[in-house]
mmCIF file of C-alpha atoms in Angstrom:
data_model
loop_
_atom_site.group_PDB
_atom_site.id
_atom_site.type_symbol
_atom_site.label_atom_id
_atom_site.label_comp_id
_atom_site.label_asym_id
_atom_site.label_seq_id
_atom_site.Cartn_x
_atom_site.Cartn_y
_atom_site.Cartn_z
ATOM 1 C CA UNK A 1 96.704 76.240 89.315
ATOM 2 C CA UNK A 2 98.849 77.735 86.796
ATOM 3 C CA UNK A 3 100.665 80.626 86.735
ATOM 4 C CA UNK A 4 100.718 83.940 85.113
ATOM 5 C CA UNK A 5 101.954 82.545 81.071
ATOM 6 C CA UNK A 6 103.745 85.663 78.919
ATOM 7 C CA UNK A 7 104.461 84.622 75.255
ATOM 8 C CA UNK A 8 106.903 84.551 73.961
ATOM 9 C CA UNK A 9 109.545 84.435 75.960
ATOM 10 C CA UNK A 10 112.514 85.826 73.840
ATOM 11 C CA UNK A 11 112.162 87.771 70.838
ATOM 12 C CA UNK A 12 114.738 89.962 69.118
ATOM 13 C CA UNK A 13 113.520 92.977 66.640
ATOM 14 C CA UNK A 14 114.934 95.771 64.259
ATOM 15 C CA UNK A 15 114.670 99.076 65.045
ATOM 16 C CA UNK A 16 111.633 100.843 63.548
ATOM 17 C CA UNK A 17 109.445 97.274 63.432
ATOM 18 C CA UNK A 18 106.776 96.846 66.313
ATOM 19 C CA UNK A 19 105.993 94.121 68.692
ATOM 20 C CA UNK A 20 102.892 92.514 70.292
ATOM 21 C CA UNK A 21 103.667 90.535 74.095
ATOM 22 C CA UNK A 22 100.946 88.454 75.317
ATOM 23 C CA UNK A 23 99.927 87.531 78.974
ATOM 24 C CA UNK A 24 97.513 85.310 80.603
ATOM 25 C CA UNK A 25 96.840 85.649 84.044
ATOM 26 C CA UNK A 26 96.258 83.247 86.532
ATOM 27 C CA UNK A 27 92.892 81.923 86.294
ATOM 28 C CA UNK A 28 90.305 84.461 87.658
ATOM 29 C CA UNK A 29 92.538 87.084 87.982
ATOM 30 C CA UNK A 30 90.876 89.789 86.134
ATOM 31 C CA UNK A 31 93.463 92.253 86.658
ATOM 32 C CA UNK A 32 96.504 92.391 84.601
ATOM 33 C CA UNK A 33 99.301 94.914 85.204
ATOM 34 C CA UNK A 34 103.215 95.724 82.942
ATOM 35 C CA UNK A 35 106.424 96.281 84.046
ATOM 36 C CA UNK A 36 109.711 97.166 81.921
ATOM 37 C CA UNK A 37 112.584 96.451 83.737
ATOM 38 C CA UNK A 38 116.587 97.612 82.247
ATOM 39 C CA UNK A 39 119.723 97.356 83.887
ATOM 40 C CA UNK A 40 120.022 101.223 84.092
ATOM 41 C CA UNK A 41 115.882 102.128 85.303
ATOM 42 C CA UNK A 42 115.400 98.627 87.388
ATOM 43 C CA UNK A 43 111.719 98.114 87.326
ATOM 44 C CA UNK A 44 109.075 100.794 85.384
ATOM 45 C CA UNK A 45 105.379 100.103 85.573
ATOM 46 C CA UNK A 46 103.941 100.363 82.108
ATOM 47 C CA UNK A 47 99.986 100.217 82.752
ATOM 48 C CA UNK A 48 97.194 98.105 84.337
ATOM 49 C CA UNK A 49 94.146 97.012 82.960
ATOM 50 C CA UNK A 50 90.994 95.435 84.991
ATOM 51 C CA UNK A 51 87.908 94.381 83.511
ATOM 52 C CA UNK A 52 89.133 95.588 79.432
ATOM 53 C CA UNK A 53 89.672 99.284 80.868
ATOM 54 C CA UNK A 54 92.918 100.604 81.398
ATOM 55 C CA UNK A 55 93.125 101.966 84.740
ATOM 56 C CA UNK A 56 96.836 103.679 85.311
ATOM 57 C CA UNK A 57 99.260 104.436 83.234
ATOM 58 C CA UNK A 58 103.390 104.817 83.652
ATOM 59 C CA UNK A 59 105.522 107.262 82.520
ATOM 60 C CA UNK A 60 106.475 106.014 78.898
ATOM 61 C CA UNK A 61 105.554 107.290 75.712
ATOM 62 C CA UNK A 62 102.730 107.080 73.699
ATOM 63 C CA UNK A 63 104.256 103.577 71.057
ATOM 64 C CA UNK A 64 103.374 102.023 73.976
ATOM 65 C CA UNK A 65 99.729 100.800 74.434
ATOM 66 C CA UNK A 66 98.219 97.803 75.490
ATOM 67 C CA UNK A 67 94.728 95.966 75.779
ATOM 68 C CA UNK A 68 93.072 93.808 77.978
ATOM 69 C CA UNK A 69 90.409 90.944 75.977
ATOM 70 C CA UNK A 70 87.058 89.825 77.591
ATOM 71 C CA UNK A 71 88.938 86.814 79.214
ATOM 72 C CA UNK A 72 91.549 89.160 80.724
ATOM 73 C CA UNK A 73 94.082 87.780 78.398
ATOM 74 C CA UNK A 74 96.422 91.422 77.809
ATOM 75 C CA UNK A 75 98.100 92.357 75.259
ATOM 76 C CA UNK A 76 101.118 94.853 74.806
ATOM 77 C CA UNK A 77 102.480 96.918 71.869
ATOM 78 C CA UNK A 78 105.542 99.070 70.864
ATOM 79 C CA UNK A 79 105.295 100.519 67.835
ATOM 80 C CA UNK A 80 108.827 101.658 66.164
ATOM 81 C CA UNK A 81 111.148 99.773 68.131
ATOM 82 C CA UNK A 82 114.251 101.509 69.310
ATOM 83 C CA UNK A 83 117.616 100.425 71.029
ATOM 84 C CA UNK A 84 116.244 101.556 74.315
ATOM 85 C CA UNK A 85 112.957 99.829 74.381
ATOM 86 C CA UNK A 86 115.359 96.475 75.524
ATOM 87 C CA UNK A 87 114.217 95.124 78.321
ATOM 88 C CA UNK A 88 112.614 92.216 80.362
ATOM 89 C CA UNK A 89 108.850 93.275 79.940
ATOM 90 C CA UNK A 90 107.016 91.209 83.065
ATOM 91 C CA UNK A 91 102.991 90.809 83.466
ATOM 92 C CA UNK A 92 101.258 90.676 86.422
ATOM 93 C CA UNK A 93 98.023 89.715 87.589
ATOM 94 C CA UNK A 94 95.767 89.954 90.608
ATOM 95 C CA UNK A 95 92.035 89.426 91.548
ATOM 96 C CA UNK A 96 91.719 92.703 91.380
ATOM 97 C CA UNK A 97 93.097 96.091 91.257
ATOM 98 C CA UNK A 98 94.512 97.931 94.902
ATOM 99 C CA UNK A 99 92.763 95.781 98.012
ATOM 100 C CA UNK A 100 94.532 94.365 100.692
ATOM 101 C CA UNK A 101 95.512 90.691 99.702
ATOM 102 C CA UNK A 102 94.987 91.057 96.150
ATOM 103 C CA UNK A 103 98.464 90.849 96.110
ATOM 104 C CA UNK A 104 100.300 90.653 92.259
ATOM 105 C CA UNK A 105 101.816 87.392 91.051
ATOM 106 C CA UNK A 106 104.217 87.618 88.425
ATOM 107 C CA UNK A 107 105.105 86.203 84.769
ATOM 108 C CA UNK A 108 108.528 84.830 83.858
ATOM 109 C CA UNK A 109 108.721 87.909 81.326
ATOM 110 C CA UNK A 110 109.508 88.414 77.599
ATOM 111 C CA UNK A 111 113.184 89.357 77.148
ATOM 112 C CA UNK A 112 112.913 91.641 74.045
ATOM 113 C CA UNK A 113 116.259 92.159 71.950
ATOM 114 C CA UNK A 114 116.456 95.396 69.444
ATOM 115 C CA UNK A 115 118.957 95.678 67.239
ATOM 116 C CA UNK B 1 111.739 106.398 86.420
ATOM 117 C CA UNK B 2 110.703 106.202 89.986
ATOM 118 C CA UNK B 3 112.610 103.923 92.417
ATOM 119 C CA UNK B 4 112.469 103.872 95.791
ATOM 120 C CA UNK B 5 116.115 103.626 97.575
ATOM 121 C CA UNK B 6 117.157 100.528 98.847
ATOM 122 C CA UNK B 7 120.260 99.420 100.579
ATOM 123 C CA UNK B 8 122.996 97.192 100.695
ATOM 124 C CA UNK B 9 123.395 97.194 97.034
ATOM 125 C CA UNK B 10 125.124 93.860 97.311
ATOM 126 C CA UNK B 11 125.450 91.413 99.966
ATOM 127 C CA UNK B 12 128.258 88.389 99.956
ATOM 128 C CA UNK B 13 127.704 86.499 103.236
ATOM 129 C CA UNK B 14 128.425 82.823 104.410
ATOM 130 C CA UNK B 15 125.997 79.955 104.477
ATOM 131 C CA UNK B 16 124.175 80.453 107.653
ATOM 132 C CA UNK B 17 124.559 84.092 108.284
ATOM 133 C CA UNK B 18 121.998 86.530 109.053
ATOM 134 C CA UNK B 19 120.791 88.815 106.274
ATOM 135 C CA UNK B 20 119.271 92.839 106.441
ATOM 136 C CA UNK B 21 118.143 95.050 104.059
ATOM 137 C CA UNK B 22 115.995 98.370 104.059
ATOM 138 C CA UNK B 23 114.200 100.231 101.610
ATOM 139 C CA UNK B 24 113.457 104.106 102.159
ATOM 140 C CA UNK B 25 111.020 106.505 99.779
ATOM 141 C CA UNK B 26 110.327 110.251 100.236
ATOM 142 C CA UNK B 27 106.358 109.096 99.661
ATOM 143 C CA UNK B 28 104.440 107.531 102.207
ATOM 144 C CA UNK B 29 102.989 104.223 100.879
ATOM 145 C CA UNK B 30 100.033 101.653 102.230
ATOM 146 C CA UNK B 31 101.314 98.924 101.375
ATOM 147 C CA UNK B 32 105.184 97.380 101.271
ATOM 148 C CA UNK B 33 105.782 94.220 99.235
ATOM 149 C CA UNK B 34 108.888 92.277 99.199
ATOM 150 C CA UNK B 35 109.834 90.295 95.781
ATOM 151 C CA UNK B 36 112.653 88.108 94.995
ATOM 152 C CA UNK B 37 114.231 87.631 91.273
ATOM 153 C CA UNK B 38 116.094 84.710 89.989
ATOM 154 C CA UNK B 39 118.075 84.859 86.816
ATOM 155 C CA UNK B 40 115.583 84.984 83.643
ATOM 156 C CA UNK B 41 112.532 84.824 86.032
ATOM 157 C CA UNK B 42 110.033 87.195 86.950
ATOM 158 C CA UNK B 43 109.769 88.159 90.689
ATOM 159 C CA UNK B 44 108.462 86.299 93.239
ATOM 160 C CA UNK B 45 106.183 87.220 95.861
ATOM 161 C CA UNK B 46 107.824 87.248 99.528
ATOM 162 C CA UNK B 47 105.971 89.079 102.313
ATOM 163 C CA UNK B 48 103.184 91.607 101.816
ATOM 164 C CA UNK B 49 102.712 94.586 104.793
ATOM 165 C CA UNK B 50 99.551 96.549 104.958
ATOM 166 C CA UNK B 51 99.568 98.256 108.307
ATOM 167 C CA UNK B 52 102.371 100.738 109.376
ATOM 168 C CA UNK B 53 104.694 99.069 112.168
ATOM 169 C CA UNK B 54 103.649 95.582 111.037
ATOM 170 C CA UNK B 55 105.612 92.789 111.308
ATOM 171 C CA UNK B 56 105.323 89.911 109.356
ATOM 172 C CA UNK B 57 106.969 86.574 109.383
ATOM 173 C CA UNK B 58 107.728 84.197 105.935
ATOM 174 C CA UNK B 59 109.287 80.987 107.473
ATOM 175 C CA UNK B 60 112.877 82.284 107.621
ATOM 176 C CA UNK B 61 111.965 85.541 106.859
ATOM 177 C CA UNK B 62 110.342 88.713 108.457
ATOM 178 C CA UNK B 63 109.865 92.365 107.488
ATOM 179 C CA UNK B 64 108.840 95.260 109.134
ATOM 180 C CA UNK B 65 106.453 97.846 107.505
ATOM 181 C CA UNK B 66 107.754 101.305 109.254
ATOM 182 C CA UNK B 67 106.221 103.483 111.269
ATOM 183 C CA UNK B 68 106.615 106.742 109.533
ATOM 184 C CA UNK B 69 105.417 104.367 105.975
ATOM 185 C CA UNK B 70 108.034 105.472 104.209
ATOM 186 C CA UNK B 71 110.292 102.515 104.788
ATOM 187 C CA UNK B 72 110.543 99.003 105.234
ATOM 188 C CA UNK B 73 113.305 96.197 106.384
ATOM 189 C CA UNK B 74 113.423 92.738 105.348
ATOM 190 C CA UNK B 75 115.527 89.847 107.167
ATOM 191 C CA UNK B 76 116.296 86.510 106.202
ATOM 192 C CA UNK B 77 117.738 84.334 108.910
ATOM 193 C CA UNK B 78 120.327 81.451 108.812
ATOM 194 C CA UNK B 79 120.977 81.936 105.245
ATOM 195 C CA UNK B 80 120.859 79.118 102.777
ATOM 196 C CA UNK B 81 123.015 78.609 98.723
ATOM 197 C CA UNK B 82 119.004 79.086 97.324
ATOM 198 C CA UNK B 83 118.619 82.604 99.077
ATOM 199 C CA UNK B 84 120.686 83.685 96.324
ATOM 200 C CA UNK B 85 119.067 86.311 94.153
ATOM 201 C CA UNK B 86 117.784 89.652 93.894
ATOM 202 C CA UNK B 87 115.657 90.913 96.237
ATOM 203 C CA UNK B 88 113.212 93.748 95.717
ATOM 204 C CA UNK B 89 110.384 96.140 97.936
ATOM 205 C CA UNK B 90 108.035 97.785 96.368
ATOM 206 C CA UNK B 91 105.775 100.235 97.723
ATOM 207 C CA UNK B 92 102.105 100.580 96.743
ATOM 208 C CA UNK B 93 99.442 103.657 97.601
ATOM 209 C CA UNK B 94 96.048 103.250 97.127
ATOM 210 C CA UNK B 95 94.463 106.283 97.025
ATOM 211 C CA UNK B 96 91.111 106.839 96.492
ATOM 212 C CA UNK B 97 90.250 104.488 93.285
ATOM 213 C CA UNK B 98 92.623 101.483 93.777
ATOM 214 C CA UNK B 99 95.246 100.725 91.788
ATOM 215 C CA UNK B 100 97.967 97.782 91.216
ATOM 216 C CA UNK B 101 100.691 100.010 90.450
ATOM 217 C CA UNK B 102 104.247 99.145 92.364
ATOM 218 C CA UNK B 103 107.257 101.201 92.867
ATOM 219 C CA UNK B 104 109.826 98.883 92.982
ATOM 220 C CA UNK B 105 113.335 99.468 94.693
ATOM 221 C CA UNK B 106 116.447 99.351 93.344
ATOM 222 C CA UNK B 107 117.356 95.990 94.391
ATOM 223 C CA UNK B 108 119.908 93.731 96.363
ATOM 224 C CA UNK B 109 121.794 90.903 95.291
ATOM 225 C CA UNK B 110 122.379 88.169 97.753
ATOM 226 C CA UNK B 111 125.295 86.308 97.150
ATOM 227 C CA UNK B 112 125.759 83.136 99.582
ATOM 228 C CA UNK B 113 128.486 81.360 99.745
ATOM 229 C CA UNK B 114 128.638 77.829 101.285
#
């Protein structure tokens, strides 16, 4: 079975321009969750998505969004790129959201570059 | 951002060498995951621990989810050059609708050294 797939996997950007990550989960998983992680905040969860609704949200501001498609593909967005918004961006997915043993399986991440 | 505490920062043992490392939060949790990075790679999925004072085992690893839920320990045993990496717990509470989000420590690095 493959794993969770995050395209692409390094991108560099200018401040002010905006960027689209994808990530496909792991076949059947219909939950799909973001992470940011920097050297200086470690790990940040971004937001979750099950079944095209977004569920939770993190603590970042509002140029991020994402979606989640019919086939729980996701999507992610930053509009107007700054220097801080460099990071490892990582997708999860699960079954489903919270049980016990829905446990979250990782992507290899999208290492985003601003300059 | 939130992180949970987690402790040694850094570890440099020998080849065959016992390993421990703890994570603490000031929020009770339901559910303590363990995760280990590799260089350019998204974490990996160690242990999972749903109960308070479980104890689960991982081949050469176990961790312990604590009693009061507001910690949890992870050890590796007889230590091996591909233990090398960063480990990270995360704590996750579901409460009321559920939800996949993870508070993620602050990480260790595992250095091994044949």
């Amino acid at each position: 079975k493959a794993g969770v797939t995050q395209t692409p996997r390094y991108l560099i950007k200018t401040r002010g321009q905006q960027v689209t990550l994808s990530c496909s989960p792991i076949s059947g998983h219909r939950s799909v969750s973001w992470y940011q992680q920097t050297p200086g905040q470690g790990l940040q969860f971004l937001f979750e998505y099950f079944s095209e609704t977004q569920r939770n949200k993190g603590n970042f501001p509002g140029r991020f969004s994402g979606r989640q498609f019919s086939n729980s593909r996701s999507e992610m967005n930053v509009s107007t790129l700054e220097l801080g918004d460099s990071a490892l961006y990582l997708c999860a997915s699960s079954l489903a959201p919270g049980a016990p043993g829905y446990e979250q399986y990782f992507g290899p991440g999208t290492r985003l570059t601003v300059t | 951002g939130q992180q949970l505490n987690q402790s040694p920062q850094s570890m440099f043992i020998q080849e065959g060498e016992d390993v421990s490392m703890n994570c603490t939060s000031s929020s009770i949790f339901n559910t303590w995951l363990w995760y280990k990075q590799d260089p350019g790679e998204g974490p990996v999925l160690l242990i999972a621990l749903y109960k308070a004072g479980e104890l689960t085992s991982n081949g050469r690893l176990t961790a312990q989810f604590g009693i009061t839920r507001k910690d949890s320990f992870l050890n590796i045993s007889a230590s091996i050059p591909s233990d090398v990496g960063i480990y990270f717990c995360a704590g996750q509470l579901r409460r009321g609708g559920a939800t996949n989000k993870l508070i993620f420590g602050t990480g260790t690095l595992l250095a091994v050294q044949p």
